[in-house]
Amino acid sequence: MSRAERLLQLLQVLGRYRRPVSGQILADELGVSIRTLYRDIGSLQAQGAMIEGEPGIGYVMKPGFMLPPIMFRSEELDALVLGMRWVADRGDKALSAGALSTLAKIAAVLPAELCRELQESSLLVGAPLTRPAHTISPDLLRAAVRAEQKLEITYVDRSGIQSRRVVWPFALVYFDQARVLMCWCELRTGFRNFRSDRILSVEQKPERYPRRRSILLREWRKFNQVASRTILPESDSISH
């Protein structure tokens, strides 16, 4: 266990106690010497953790103290770096910039040891085989999902057949080779998925759709649980 992980675990252990707990009990629970425990508590106090107490009396964390978001275990840091690198590489311009900015902000406030671990992470993202062209800005699609706004789209399916539909977009799914807009389709009166690279045009409707996107997502999940018990054409999963 790295020192950063040990300090994080100490904060988590202290957070479980409402009354002062002896240093020896804390040391035993963490599997460290009492000398290491005292040194770790001093380090946390120097970094701003609201820990009160002293040897022979015990230690307690003041009520209301929240675990700093800048503390991560190695696995959490790996997940963060890999996820942000994936978005930076696979996302559109706005998301890519957001991912890089997020990593920079986190690195700026991390303790030195964790900052080095973040910068030296060996988890990399491989280049995709293809990058399909998109006519429609993903910013527009994301904004419609957030605003629960109806869209009128012109869509071409894998057979080259075009259709005009009014849809209620409630999620945007990112795959390596495609982005898929999940919607309720007024034309089909049912859930349909549309590859964003096959959307030829989009017109934003002035009105919001009549249901919350969280409800639509919940109903879509129930629908998929039923649909998964039947045999569906492969194309149904991505390009209705």
mmCIF file of C-alpha atoms in Angstrom:
data_model
loop_
_atom_site.group_PDB
_atom_site.id
_atom_site.type_symbol
_atom_site.label_atom_id
_atom_site.label_comp_id
_atom_site.label_asym_id
_atom_site.label_seq_id
_atom_site.Cartn_x
_atom_site.Cartn_y
_atom_site.Cartn_z
ATOM 1 C CA MET A 1 0.000 0.000 0.000
ATOM 2 C CA SER A 2 1.383 3.396 -0.987
ATOM 3 C CA ARG A 3 1.561 6.234 1.518
ATOM 4 C CA ALA A 4 -1.180 8.131 -0.308
ATOM 5 C CA GLU A 5 -3.473 5.101 -0.071
ATOM 6 C CA ARG A 6 -2.644 4.726 3.622
ATOM 7 C CA LEU A 7 -3.518 8.357 4.338
ATOM 8 C CA LEU A 8 -6.802 7.971 2.461
ATOM 9 C CA GLN A 9 -7.648 4.831 4.425
ATOM 10 C CA LEU A 10 -6.838 6.616 7.698
ATOM 11 C CA LEU A 11 -9.315 9.378 6.826
ATOM 12 C CA GLN A 12 -11.946 6.783 5.993
ATOM 13 C CA VAL A 13 -11.376 4.940 9.289
ATOM 14 C CA LEU A 14 -11.524 8.149 11.329
ATOM 15 C CA GLY A 15 -14.755 9.066 9.564
ATOM 16 C CA ARG A 16 -16.457 6.013 11.101
ATOM 17 C CA TYR A 17 -15.860 7.145 14.693
ATOM 18 C CA ARG A 18 -17.940 9.796 16.454
ATOM 19 C CA ARG A 19 -15.869 9.770 19.669
ATOM 20 C CA PRO A 20 -12.091 9.999 20.155
ATOM 21 C CA VAL A 21 -10.345 6.720 19.347
ATOM 22 C CA SER A 22 -6.887 5.799 20.568
ATOM 23 C CA GLY A 23 -3.912 5.891 18.265
ATOM 24 C CA GLN A 24 -3.185 2.232 19.019
ATOM 25 C CA ILE A 25 -6.644 1.133 17.863
ATOM 26 C CA LEU A 26 -6.182 3.111 14.648
ATOM 27 C CA ALA A 27 -2.690 1.691 14.116
ATOM 28 C CA ASP A 28 -3.942 -1.866 14.649
ATOM 29 C CA GLU A 29 -6.821 -1.372 12.231
ATOM 30 C CA LEU A 30 -4.498 0.008 9.554
ATOM 31 C CA GLY A 31 -1.748 -2.516 10.215
ATOM 32 C CA VAL A 32 0.953 0.089 10.898
ATOM 33 C CA SER A 33 3.153 0.992 13.861
ATOM 34 C CA ILE A 34 2.001 3.592 16.356
ATOM 35 C CA ARG A 35 4.917 5.784 15.277
ATOM 36 C CA THR A 36 3.775 5.649 11.635
ATOM 37 C CA LEU A 37 0.211 6.399 12.752
ATOM 38 C CA TYR A 38 1.310 9.550 14.605
ATOM 39 C CA ARG A 39 3.346 10.671 11.616
ATOM 40 C CA ASP A 40 0.417 10.105 9.229
ATOM 41 C CA ILE A 41 -1.987 12.054 11.430
ATOM 42 C CA GLY A 42 0.508 14.930 11.534
ATOM 43 C CA SER A 43 0.742 14.882 7.720
ATOM 44 C CA LEU A 44 -3.038 14.979 7.348
ATOM 45 C CA GLN A 45 -3.366 17.829 9.844
ATOM 46 C CA ALA A 46 -0.689 19.770 7.944
ATOM 47 C CA GLN A 47 -2.724 19.296 4.735
ATOM 48 C CA GLY A 48 -5.844 20.743 6.364
ATOM 49 C CA ALA A 49 -7.661 17.675 7.675
ATOM 50 C CA MET A 50 -9.711 18.636 10.745
ATOM 51 C CA ILE A 51 -8.383 15.956 13.095
ATOM 52 C CA GLU A 52 -8.318 16.808 16.789
ATOM 53 C CA GLY A 53 -6.569 14.974 19.608
ATOM 54 C CA GLU A 54 -3.142 13.926 20.815
ATOM 55 C CA PRO A 55 -1.259 10.814 21.946
ATOM 56 C CA GLY A 56 -2.715 9.281 25.089
ATOM 57 C CA ILE A 57 -6.093 10.971 24.596
ATOM 58 C CA GLY A 58 -7.204 9.805 21.181
ATOM 59 C CA TYR A 59 -8.194 11.300 17.859
ATOM 60 C CA VAL A 60 -11.453 12.359 16.273
ATOM 61 C CA MET A 61 -12.341 14.046 12.996
ATOM 62 C CA LYS A 62 -14.488 17.144 13.407
ATOM 63 C CA PRO A 63 -18.115 16.751 12.283
ATOM 64 C CA GLY A 64 -18.820 18.079 8.822
ATOM 65 C CA PHE A 65 -15.352 17.369 7.465
ATOM 66 C CA MET A 66 -15.660 15.902 3.977
ATOM 67 C CA LEU A 67 -13.093 13.595 2.482
ATOM 68 C CA PRO A 68 -11.089 15.723 0.024
ATOM 69 C CA PRO A 69 -11.921 14.851 -3.575
ATOM 70 C CA ILE A 70 -8.206 15.090 -4.428
ATOM 71 C CA MET A 71 -7.442 11.862 -2.581
ATOM 72 C CA PHE A 72 -7.467 8.770 -4.788
ATOM 73 C CA ARG A 73 -6.413 5.163 -4.503
ATOM 74 C CA SER A 74 -4.123 3.899 -7.288
ATOM 75 C CA GLU A 75 -7.001 2.038 -8.972
ATOM 76 C CA GLU A 76 -9.193 5.154 -8.853
ATOM 77 C CA LEU A 77 -6.429 7.271 -10.335
ATOM 78 C CA ASP A 78 -5.847 4.702 -13.116
ATOM 79 C CA ALA A 79 -9.560 4.692 -13.929
ATOM 80 C CA LEU A 80 -9.630 8.492 -14.006
ATOM 81 C CA VAL A 81 -6.599 8.817 -16.284
ATOM 82 C CA LEU A 82 -7.714 6.069 -18.665
ATOM 83 C CA GLY A 83 -11.246 7.443 -18.874
ATOM 84 C CA MET A 84 -10.113 11.015 -19.525
ATOM 85 C CA ARG A 85 -7.580 9.858 -22.124
ATOM 86 C CA TRP A 86 -10.286 7.833 -23.874
ATOM 87 C CA VAL A 87 -12.598 10.863 -24.006
ATOM 88 C CA ALA A 88 -9.756 13.123 -25.165
ATOM 89 C CA ASP A 89 -8.984 10.732 -28.023
ATOM 90 C CA ARG A 90 -12.487 9.549 -28.979
ATOM 91 C CA GLY A 91 -14.650 12.522 -28.102
ATOM 92 C CA ASP A 92 -15.533 15.498 -30.239
ATOM 93 C CA LYS A 93 -13.603 18.757 -29.927
ATOM 94 C CA ALA A 94 -15.553 20.087 -26.923
ATOM 95 C CA LEU A 95 -15.430 16.834 -24.945
ATOM 96 C CA SER A 96 -11.756 16.316 -25.790
ATOM 97 C CA ALA A 97 -10.870 19.762 -24.491
ATOM 98 C CA GLY A 98 -13.003 19.153 -21.388
ATOM 99 C CA ALA A 99 -11.189 15.900 -20.621
ATOM 100 C CA LEU A 100 -7.731 17.463 -20.928
ATOM 101 C CA SER A 101 -8.813 20.448 -18.832
ATOM 102 C CA THR A 102 -10.197 18.131 -16.149
ATOM 103 C CA LEU A 103 -6.935 16.198 -15.908
ATOM 104 C CA ALA A 104 -4.951 19.445 -15.671
ATOM 105 C CA LYS A 105 -7.185 20.788 -12.876
ATOM 106 C CA ILE A 106 -6.938 17.557 -10.901
ATOM 107 C CA ALA A 107 -3.165 17.368 -11.342
ATOM 108 C CA ALA A 108 -2.840 20.955 -10.074
ATOM 109 C CA VAL A 109 -4.359 20.121 -6.675
ATOM 110 C CA LEU A 110 -3.114 16.578 -6.133
ATOM 111 C CA PRO A 111 -0.437 15.864 -3.532
ATOM 112 C CA ALA A 112 2.977 15.582 -5.195
ATOM 113 C CA GLU A 113 3.088 11.780 -4.911
ATOM 114 C CA LEU A 114 -0.293 11.310 -6.583
ATOM 115 C CA CYS A 115 0.486 13.952 -9.208
ATOM 116 C CA ARG A 116 3.552 11.983 -10.298
ATOM 117 C CA GLU A 117 1.469 8.818 -10.414
ATOM 118 C CA LEU A 118 -1.100 10.548 -12.633
ATOM 119 C CA GLN A 119 1.513 11.983 -15.003
ATOM 120 C CA GLU A 120 3.431 8.712 -15.282
ATOM 121 C CA SER A 121 0.406 6.468 -15.813
ATOM 122 C CA SER A 122 1.144 3.724 -18.358
ATOM 123 C CA LEU A 123 -2.508 3.145 -19.306
ATOM 124 C CA LEU A 124 -2.855 4.347 -22.885
ATOM 125 C CA VAL A 125 -5.672 4.472 -25.435
ATOM 126 C CA GLY A 126 -5.126 2.817 -28.819
ATOM 127 C CA ALA A 127 -6.205 4.495 -32.039
ATOM 128 C CA PRO A 128 -9.593 3.342 -33.399
ATOM 129 C CA LEU A 129 -9.687 1.477 -36.696
ATOM 130 C CA THR A 130 -11.932 4.086 -38.322
ATOM 131 C CA ARG A 131 -13.418 7.448 -37.446
ATOM 132 C CA PRO A 132 -16.783 7.910 -39.183
ATOM 133 C CA ALA A 133 -17.557 11.420 -40.400
ATOM 134 C CA HIS A 134 -20.328 13.334 -38.650
ATOM 135 C CA THR A 135 -22.456 15.952 -40.377
ATOM 136 C CA ILE A 136 -24.234 17.002 -37.170
ATOM 137 C CA SER A 137 -22.368 18.591 -34.261
ATOM 138 C CA PRO A 138 -22.436 16.339 -31.183
ATOM 139 C CA ASP A 139 -22.669 19.507 -29.092
ATOM 140 C CA LEU A 140 -26.165 20.023 -30.516
ATOM 141 C CA LEU A 141 -27.189 16.455 -29.722
ATOM 142 C CA ARG A 142 -25.857 16.629 -26.158
ATOM 143 C CA ALA A 143 -27.623 19.947 -25.615
ATOM 144 C CA ALA A 144 -30.925 18.456 -26.801
ATOM 145 C CA VAL A 145 -30.542 15.535 -24.402
ATOM 146 C CA ARG A 146 -29.820 17.870 -21.469
ATOM 147 C CA ALA A 147 -32.718 20.188 -22.354
ATOM 148 C CA GLU A 148 -35.132 17.288 -23.040
ATOM 149 C CA GLN A 149 -35.865 18.959 -26.369
ATOM 150 C CA LYS A 150 -37.599 17.426 -29.381
ATOM 151 C CA LEU A 151 -35.595 17.086 -32.590
ATOM 152 C CA GLU A 152 -36.748 16.572 -36.157
ATOM 153 C CA ILE A 153 -34.085 14.560 -37.950
ATOM 154 C CA THR A 154 -33.414 13.307 -41.463
ATOM 155 C CA TYR A 155 -31.923 9.848 -41.138
ATOM 156 C CA VAL A 156 -30.499 7.374 -43.644
ATOM 157 C CA ASP A 157 -30.396 3.703 -42.636
ATOM 158 C CA ARG A 158 -27.808 1.121 -43.643
ATOM 159 C CA SER A 159 -29.813 0.371 -46.821
ATOM 160 C CA GLY A 160 -29.645 4.006 -47.895
ATOM 161 C CA ILE A 161 -33.334 4.710 -47.228
ATOM 162 C CA GLN A 162 -34.018 8.202 -45.871
ATOM 163 C CA SER A 163 -36.756 9.088 -43.412
ATOM 164 C CA ARG A 164 -37.871 12.206 -41.551
ATOM 165 C CA ARG A 165 -38.739 11.737 -37.888
ATOM 166 C CA VAL A 166 -39.513 13.675 -34.724
ATOM 167 C CA VAL A 167 -37.649 12.141 -31.797
ATOM 168 C CA TRP A 168 -37.203 12.609 -28.070
ATOM 169 C CA PRO A 169 -33.445 12.179 -27.411
ATOM 170 C CA PHE A 170 -32.671 10.938 -23.897
ATOM 171 C CA ALA A 171 -29.100 9.579 -24.134
ATOM 172 C CA LEU A 172 -26.015 9.632 -26.363
ATOM 173 C CA VAL A 173 -23.958 6.413 -26.367
ATOM 174 C CA TYR A 174 -20.285 6.411 -27.333
ATOM 175 C CA PHE A 175 -18.830 3.330 -29.057
ATOM 176 C CA ASP A 176 -15.341 2.993 -30.519
ATOM 177 C CA GLN A 177 -16.661 3.172 -34.073
ATOM 178 C CA ALA A 178 -19.881 5.140 -33.663
ATOM 179 C CA ARG A 179 -22.032 7.408 -31.520
ATOM 180 C CA VAL A 180 -25.666 6.441 -31.067
ATOM 181 C CA LEU A 181 -28.527 8.779 -30.168
ATOM 182 C CA MET A 182 -31.132 6.946 -28.096
ATOM 183 C CA CYS A 183 -34.650 8.281 -28.611
ATOM 184 C CA TRP A 184 -38.366 7.791 -28.399
ATOM 185 C CA CYS A 185 -39.542 7.991 -32.019
ATOM 186 C CA GLU A 186 -42.945 9.574 -32.661
ATOM 187 C CA LEU A 187 -43.187 7.936 -36.100
ATOM 188 C CA ARG A 188 -42.691 4.410 -34.714
ATOM 189 C CA THR A 189 -44.205 5.155 -31.278
ATOM 190 C CA GLY A 190 -41.351 3.286 -29.677
ATOM 191 C CA PHE A 191 -37.690 3.365 -28.723
ATOM 192 C CA ARG A 192 -35.244 3.689 -31.606
ATOM 193 C CA ASN A 193 -31.488 4.211 -31.833
ATOM 194 C CA PHE A 194 -29.857 6.403 -34.484
ATOM 195 C CA ARG A 195 -26.186 6.421 -35.430
ATOM 196 C CA SER A 196 -25.130 10.057 -35.370
ATOM 197 C CA ASP A 197 -22.999 9.673 -38.531
ATOM 198 C CA ARG A 198 -26.182 8.688 -40.426
ATOM 199 C CA ILE A 199 -28.147 11.764 -39.306
ATOM 200 C CA LEU A 200 -28.141 14.079 -42.306
ATOM 201 C CA SER A 201 -29.910 17.078 -40.763
ATOM 202 C CA VAL A 202 -31.397 18.207 -37.465
ATOM 203 C CA GLU A 203 -34.065 20.785 -36.707
ATOM 204 C CA GLN A 204 -34.522 21.792 -33.080
ATOM 205 C CA LYS A 205 -38.192 21.917 -32.158
ATOM 206 C CA PRO A 206 -39.266 24.750 -29.843
ATOM 207 C CA GLU A 207 -41.007 22.511 -27.321
ATOM 208 C CA ARG A 208 -39.653 20.081 -24.759
ATOM 209 C CA TYR A 209 -40.836 16.537 -25.014
ATOM 210 C CA PRO A 210 -43.563 15.657 -22.509
ATOM 211 C CA ARG A 211 -41.639 13.186 -20.337
ATOM 212 C CA ARG A 212 -38.457 13.335 -18.290
ATOM 213 C CA ARG A 213 -35.375 11.743 -19.830
ATOM 214 C CA SER A 214 -34.723 9.812 -16.608
ATOM 215 C CA ILE A 215 -38.131 8.134 -16.984
ATOM 216 C CA LEU A 216 -37.477 7.344 -20.642
ATOM 217 C CA LEU A 217 -34.103 5.833 -19.770
ATOM 218 C CA ARG A 218 -35.678 3.710 -17.045
ATOM 219 C CA GLU A 219 -38.389 2.486 -19.423
ATOM 220 C CA TRP A 220 -35.800 1.790 -22.134
ATOM 221 C CA ARG A 221 -33.907 -0.437 -19.712
ATOM 222 C CA LYS A 222 -37.082 -2.371 -18.908
ATOM 223 C CA PHE A 223 -37.819 -2.679 -22.639
ATOM 224 C CA ASN A 224 -34.322 -4.063 -23.279
ATOM 225 C CA GLN A 225 -34.709 -6.631 -20.517
ATOM 226 C CA VAL A 226 -37.756 -7.980 -22.319
ATOM 227 C CA ALA A 227 -36.230 -7.637 -25.796
ATOM 228 C CA SER A 228 -33.078 -9.500 -24.750
ATOM 229 C CA ARG A 229 -35.187 -12.631 -24.225
ATOM 230 C CA THR A 230 -36.182 -12.608 -27.904
ATOM 231 C CA ILE A 231 -34.106 -12.914 -31.055
ATOM 232 C CA LEU A 232 -33.696 -9.506 -32.715
ATOM 233 C CA PRO A 233 -31.969 -8.654 -36.006
ATOM 234 C CA GLU A 234 -28.434 -7.374 -35.410
ATOM 235 C CA SER A 235 -29.250 -4.044 -37.079
ATOM 236 C CA ASP A 236 -32.014 -3.345 -34.544
ATOM 237 C CA SER A 237 -29.431 -2.732 -31.846
ATOM 238 C CA ILE A 238 -27.893 0.262 -33.531
ATOM 239 C CA SER A 239 -29.660 1.753 -36.538
ATOM 240 C CA HIS A 240 -33.473 1.596 -36.514
#
